[in-house]
PDB file of N, CA and C in Angstrom:
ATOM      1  N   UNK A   1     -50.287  33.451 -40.604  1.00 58.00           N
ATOM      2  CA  UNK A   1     -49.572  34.656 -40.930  1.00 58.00           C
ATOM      3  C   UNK A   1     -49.750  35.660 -39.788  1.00 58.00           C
ATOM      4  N   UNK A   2     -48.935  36.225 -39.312  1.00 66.00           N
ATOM      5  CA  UNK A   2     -48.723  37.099 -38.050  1.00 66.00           C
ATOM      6  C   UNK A   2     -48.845  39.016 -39.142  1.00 66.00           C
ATOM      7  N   UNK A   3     -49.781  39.279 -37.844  1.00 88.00           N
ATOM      8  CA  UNK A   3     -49.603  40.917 -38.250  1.00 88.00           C
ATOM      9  C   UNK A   3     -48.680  41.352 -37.627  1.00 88.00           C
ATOM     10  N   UNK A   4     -48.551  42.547 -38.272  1.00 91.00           N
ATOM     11  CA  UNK A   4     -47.283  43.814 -37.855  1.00 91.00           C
ATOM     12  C   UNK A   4     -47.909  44.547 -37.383  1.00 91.00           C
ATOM     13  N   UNK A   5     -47.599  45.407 -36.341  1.00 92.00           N
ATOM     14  CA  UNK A   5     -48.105  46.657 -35.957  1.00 92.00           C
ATOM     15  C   UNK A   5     -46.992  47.836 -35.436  1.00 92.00           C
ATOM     16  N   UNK A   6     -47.533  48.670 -34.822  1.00 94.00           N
ATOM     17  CA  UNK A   6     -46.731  50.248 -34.953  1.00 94.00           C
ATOM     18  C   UNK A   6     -46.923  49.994 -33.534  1.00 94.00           C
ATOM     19  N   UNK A   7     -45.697  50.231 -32.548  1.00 95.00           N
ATOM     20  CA  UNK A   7     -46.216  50.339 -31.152  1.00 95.00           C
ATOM     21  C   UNK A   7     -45.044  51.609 -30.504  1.00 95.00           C
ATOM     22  N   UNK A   8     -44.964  52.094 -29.105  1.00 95.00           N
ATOM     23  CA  UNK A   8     -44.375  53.040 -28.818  1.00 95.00           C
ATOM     24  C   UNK A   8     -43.741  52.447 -27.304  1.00 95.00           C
ATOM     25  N   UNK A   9     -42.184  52.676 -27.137  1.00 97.00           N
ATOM     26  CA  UNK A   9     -41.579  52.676 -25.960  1.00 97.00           C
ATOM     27  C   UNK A   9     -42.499  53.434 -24.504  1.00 97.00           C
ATOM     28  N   UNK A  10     -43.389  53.466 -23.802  1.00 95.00           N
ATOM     29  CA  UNK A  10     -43.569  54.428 -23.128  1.00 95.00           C
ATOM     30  C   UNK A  10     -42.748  54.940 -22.017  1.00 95.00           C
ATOM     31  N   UNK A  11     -42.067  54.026 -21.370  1.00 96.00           N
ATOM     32  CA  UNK A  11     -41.057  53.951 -20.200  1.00 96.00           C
ATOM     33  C   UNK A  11     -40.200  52.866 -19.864  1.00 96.00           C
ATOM     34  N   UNK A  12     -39.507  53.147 -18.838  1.00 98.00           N
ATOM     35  CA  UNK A  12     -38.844  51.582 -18.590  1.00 98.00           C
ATOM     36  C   UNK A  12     -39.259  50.969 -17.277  1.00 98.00           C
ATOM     37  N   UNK A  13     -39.820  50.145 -16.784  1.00 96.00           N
ATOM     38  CA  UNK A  13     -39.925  49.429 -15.067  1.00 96.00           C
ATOM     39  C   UNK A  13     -38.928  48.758 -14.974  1.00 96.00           C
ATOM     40  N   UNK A  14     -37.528  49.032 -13.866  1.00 96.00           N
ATOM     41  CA  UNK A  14     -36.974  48.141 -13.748  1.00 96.00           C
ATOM     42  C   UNK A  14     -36.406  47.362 -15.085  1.00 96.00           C
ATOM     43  N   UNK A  15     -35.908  46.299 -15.475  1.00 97.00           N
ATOM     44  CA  UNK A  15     -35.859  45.957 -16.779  1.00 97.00           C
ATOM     45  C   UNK A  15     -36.750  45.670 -17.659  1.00 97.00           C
ATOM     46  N   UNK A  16     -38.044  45.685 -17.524  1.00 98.00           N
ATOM     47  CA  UNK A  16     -38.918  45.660 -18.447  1.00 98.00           C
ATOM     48  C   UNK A  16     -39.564  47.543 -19.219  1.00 98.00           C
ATOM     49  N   UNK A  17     -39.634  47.244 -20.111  1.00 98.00           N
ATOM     50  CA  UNK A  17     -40.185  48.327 -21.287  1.00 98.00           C
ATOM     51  C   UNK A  17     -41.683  48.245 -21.506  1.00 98.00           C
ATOM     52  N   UNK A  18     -42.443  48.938 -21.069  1.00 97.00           N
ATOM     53  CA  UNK A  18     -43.942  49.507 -21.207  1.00 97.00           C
ATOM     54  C   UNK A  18     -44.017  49.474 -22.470  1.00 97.00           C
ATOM     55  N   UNK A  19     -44.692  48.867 -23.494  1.00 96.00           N
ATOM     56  CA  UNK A  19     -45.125  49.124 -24.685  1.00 96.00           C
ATOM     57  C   UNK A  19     -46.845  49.291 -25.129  1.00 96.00           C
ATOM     58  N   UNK A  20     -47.097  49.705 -25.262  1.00 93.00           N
ATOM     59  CA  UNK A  20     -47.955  50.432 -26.158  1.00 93.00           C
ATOM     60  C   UNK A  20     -48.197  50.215 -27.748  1.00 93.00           C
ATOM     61  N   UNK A  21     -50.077  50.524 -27.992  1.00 87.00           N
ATOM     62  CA  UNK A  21     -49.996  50.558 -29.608  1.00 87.00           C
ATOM     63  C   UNK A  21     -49.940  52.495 -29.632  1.00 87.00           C
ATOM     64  N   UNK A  22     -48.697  52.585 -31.169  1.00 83.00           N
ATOM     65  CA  UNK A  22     -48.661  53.826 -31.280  1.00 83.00           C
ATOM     66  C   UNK A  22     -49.530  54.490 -32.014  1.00 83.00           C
ATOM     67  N   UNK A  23     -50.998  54.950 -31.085  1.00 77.00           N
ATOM     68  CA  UNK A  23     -52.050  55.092 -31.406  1.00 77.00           C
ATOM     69  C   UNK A  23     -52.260  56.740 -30.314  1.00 77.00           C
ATOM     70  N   UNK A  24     -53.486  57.380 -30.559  1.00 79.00           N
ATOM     71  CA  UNK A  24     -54.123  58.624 -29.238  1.00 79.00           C
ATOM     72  C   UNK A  24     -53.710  57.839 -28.359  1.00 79.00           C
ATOM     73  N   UNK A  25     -53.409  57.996 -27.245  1.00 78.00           N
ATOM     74  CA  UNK A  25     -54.142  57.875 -26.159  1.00 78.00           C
ATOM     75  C   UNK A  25     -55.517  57.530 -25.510  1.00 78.00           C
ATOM     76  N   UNK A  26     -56.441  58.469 -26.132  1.00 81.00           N
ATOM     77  CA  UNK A  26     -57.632  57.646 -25.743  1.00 81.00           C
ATOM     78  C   UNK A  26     -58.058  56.352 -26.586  1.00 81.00           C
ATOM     79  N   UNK A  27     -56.841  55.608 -27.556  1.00 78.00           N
ATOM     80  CA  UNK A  27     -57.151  54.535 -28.451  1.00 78.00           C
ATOM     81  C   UNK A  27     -56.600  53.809 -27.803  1.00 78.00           C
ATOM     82  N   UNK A  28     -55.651  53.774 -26.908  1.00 76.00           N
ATOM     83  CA  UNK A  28     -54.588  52.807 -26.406  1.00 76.00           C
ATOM     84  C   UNK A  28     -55.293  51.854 -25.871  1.00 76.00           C
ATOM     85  N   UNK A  29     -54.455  50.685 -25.583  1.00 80.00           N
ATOM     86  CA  UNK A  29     -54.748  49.297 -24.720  1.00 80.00           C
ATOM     87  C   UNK A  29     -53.867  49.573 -23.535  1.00 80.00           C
ATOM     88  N   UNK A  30     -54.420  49.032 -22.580  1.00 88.00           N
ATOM     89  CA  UNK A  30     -53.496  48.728 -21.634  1.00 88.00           C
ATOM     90  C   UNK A  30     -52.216  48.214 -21.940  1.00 88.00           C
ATOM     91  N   UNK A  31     -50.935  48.782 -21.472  1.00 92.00           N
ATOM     92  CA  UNK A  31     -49.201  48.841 -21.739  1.00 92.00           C
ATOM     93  C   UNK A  31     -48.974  47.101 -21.713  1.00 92.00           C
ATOM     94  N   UNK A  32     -48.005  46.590 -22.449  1.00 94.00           N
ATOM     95  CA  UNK A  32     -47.514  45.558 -22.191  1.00 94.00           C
ATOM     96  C   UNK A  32     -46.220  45.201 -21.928  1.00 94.00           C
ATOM     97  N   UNK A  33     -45.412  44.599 -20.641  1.00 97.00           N
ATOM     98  CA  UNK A  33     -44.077  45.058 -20.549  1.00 97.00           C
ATOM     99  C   UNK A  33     -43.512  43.533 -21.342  1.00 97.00           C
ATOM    100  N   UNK A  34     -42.668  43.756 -22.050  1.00 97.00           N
ATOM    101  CA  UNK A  34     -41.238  43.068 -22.443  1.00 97.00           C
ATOM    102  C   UNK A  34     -40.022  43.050 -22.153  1.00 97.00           C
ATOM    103  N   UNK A  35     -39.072  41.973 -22.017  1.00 98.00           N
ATOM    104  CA  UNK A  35     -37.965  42.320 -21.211  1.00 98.00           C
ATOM    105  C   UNK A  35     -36.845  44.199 -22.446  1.00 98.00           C
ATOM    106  N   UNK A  36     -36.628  44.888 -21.738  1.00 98.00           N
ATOM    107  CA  UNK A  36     -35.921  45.988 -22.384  1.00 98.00           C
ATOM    108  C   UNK A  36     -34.751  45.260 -22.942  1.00 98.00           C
ATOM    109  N   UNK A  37     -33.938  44.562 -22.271  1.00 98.00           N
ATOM    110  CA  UNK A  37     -32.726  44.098 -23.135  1.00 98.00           C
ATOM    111  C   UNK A  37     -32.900  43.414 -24.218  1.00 98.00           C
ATOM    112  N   UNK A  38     -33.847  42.603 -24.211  1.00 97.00           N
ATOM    113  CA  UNK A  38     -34.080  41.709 -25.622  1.00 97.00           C
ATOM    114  C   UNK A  38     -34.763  42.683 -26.806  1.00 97.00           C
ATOM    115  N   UNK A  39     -35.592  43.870 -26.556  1.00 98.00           N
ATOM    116  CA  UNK A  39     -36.179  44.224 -27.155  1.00 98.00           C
ATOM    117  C   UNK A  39     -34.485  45.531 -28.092  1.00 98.00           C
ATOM    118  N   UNK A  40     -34.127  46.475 -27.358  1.00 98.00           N
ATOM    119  CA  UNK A  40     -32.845  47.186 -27.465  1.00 98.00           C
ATOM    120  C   UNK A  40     -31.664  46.280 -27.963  1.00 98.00           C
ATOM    121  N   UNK A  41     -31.779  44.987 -27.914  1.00 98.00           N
ATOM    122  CA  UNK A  41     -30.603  44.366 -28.672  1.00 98.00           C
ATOM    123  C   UNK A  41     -31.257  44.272 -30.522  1.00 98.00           C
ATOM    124  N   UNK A  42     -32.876  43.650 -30.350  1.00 97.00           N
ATOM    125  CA  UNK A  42     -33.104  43.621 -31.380  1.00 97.00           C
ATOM    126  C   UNK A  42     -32.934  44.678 -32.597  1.00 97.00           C
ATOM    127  N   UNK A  43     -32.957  45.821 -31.677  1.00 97.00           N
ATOM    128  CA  UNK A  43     -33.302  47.086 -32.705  1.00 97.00           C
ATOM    129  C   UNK A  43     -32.014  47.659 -32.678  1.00 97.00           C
ATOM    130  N   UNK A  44     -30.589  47.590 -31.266  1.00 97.00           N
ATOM    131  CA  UNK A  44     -29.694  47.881 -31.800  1.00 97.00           C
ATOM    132  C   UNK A  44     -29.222  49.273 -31.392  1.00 97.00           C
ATOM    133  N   UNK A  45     -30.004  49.398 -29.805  1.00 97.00           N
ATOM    134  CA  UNK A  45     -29.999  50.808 -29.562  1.00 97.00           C
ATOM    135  C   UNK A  45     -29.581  50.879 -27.948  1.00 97.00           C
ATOM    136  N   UNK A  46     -29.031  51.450 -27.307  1.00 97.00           N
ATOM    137  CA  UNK A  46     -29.471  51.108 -25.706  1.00 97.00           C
ATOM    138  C   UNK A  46     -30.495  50.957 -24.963  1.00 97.00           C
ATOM    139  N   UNK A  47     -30.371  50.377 -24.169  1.00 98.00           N
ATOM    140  CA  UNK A  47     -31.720  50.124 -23.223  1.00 98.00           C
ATOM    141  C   UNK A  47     -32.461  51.351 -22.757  1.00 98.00           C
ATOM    142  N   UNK A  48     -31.343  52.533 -21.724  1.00 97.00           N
ATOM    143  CA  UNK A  48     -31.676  53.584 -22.044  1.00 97.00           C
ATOM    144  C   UNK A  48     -31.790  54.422 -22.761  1.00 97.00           C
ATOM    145  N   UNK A  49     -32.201  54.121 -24.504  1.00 97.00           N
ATOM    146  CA  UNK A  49     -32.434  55.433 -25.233  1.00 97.00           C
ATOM    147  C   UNK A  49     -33.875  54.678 -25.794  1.00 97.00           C
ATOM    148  N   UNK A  50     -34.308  53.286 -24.757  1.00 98.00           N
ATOM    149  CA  UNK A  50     -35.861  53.280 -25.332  1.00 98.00           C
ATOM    150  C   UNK A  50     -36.623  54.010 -25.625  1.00 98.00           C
ATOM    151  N   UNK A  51     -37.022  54.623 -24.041  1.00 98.00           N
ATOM    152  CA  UNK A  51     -38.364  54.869 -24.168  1.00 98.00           C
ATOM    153  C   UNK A  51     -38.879  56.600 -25.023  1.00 98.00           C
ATOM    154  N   UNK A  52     -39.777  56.568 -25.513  1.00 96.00           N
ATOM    155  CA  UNK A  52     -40.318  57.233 -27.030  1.00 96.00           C
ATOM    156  C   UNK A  52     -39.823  56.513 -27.957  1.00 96.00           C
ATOM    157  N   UNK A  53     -39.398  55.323 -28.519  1.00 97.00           N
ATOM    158  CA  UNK A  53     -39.212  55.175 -29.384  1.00 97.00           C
ATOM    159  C   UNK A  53     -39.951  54.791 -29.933  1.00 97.00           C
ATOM    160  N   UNK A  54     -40.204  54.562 -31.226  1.00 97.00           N
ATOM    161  CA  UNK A  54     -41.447  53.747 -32.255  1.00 97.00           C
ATOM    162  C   UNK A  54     -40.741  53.165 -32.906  1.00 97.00           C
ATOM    163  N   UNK A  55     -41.662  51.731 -32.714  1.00 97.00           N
ATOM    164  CA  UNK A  55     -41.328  50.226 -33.063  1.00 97.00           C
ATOM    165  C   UNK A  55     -42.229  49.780 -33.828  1.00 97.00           C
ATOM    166  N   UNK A  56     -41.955  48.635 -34.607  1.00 96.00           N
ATOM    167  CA  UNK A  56     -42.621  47.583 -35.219  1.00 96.00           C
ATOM    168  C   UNK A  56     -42.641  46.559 -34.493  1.00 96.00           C
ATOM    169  N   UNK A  57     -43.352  45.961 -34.579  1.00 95.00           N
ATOM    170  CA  UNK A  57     -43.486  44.179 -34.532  1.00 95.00           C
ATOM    171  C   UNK A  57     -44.350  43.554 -35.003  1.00 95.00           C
ATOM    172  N   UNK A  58     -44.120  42.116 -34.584  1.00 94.00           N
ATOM    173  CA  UNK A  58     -44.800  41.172 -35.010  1.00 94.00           C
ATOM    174  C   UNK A  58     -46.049  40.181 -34.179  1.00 94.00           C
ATOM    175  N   UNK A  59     -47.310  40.273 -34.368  1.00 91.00           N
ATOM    176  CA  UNK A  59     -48.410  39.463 -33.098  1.00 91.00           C
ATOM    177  C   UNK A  59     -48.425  38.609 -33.317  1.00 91.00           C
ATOM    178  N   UNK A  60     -48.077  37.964 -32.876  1.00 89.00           N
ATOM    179  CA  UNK A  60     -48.478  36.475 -32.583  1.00 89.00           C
ATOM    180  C   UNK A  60     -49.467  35.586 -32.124  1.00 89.00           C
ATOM    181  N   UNK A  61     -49.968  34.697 -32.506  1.00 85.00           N
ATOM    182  CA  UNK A  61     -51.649  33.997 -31.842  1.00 85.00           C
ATOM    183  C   UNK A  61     -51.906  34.054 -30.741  1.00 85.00           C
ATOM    184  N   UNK A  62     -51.032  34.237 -30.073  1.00 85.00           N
ATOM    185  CA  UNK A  62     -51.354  34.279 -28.156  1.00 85.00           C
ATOM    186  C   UNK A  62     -51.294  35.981 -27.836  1.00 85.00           C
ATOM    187  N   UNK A  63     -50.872  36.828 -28.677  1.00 86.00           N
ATOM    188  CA  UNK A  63     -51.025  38.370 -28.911  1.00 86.00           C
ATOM    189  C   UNK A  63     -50.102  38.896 -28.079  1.00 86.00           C
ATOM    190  N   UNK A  64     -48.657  37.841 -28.048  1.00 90.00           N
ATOM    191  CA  UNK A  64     -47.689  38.419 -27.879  1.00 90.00           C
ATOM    192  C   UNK A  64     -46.531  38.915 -28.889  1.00 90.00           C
ATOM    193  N   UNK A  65     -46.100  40.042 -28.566  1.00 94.00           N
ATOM    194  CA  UNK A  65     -45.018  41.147 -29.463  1.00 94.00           C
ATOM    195  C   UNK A  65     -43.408  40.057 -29.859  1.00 94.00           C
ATOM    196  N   UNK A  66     -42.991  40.139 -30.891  1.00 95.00           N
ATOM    197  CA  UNK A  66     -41.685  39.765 -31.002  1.00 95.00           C
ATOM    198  C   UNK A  66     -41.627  40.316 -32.619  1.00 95.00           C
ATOM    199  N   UNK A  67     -40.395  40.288 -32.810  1.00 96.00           N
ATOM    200  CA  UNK A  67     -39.542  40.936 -34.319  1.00 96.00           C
ATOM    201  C   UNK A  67     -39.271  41.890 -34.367  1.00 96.00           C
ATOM    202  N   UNK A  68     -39.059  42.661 -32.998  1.00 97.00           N
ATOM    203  CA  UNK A  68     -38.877  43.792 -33.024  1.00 97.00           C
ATOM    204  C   UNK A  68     -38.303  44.707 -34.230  1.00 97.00           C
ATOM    205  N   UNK A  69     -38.256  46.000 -34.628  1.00 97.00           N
ATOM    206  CA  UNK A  69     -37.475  46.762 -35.568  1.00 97.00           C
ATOM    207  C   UNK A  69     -38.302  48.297 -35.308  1.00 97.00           C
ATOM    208  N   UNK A  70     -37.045  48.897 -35.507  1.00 97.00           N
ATOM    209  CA  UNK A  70     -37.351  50.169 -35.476  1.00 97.00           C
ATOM    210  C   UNK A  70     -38.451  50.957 -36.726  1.00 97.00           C
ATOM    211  N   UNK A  71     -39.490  51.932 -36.400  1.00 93.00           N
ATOM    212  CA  UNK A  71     -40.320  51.980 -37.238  1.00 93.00           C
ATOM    213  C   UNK A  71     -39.982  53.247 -38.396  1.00 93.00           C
TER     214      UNK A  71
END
């Protein structure tokens, strides 16, 4: 069974999207990028109106992000 968590757009690199858990700052993990288009198709929004956004997803055993949805 995969957890859900709360994470946050922080920016965009190039086509990848900085994500974040949407946590302080001084709680954060180091950013993890995902491609922006796959993530903005999932949720249904433009690529550029990512970043701030707050997301859901889904972890996976290797503690990578997918299922995106808006939170």
């Amino acid at each position: 069974m995969s957890e859900r968590v709360t994470v946050k757009v922080l920016l965009l690199f190039g086509d990848q999207a900085e994500i974040v858990a949407d946590a302080p700052p001084a709680e954060r993990s180091e950013p993890a990028r995902y491609p922006a288009a796959d993530i903005a198709a999932a949720v249904g929004v433009g690529v550029s109106d990512l970043p701030g956004t707050r997301l859901t997803a889904d972890v996976g055993e290797d503690d990578r992000l997918s299922g995106w949805q808006l939170a």
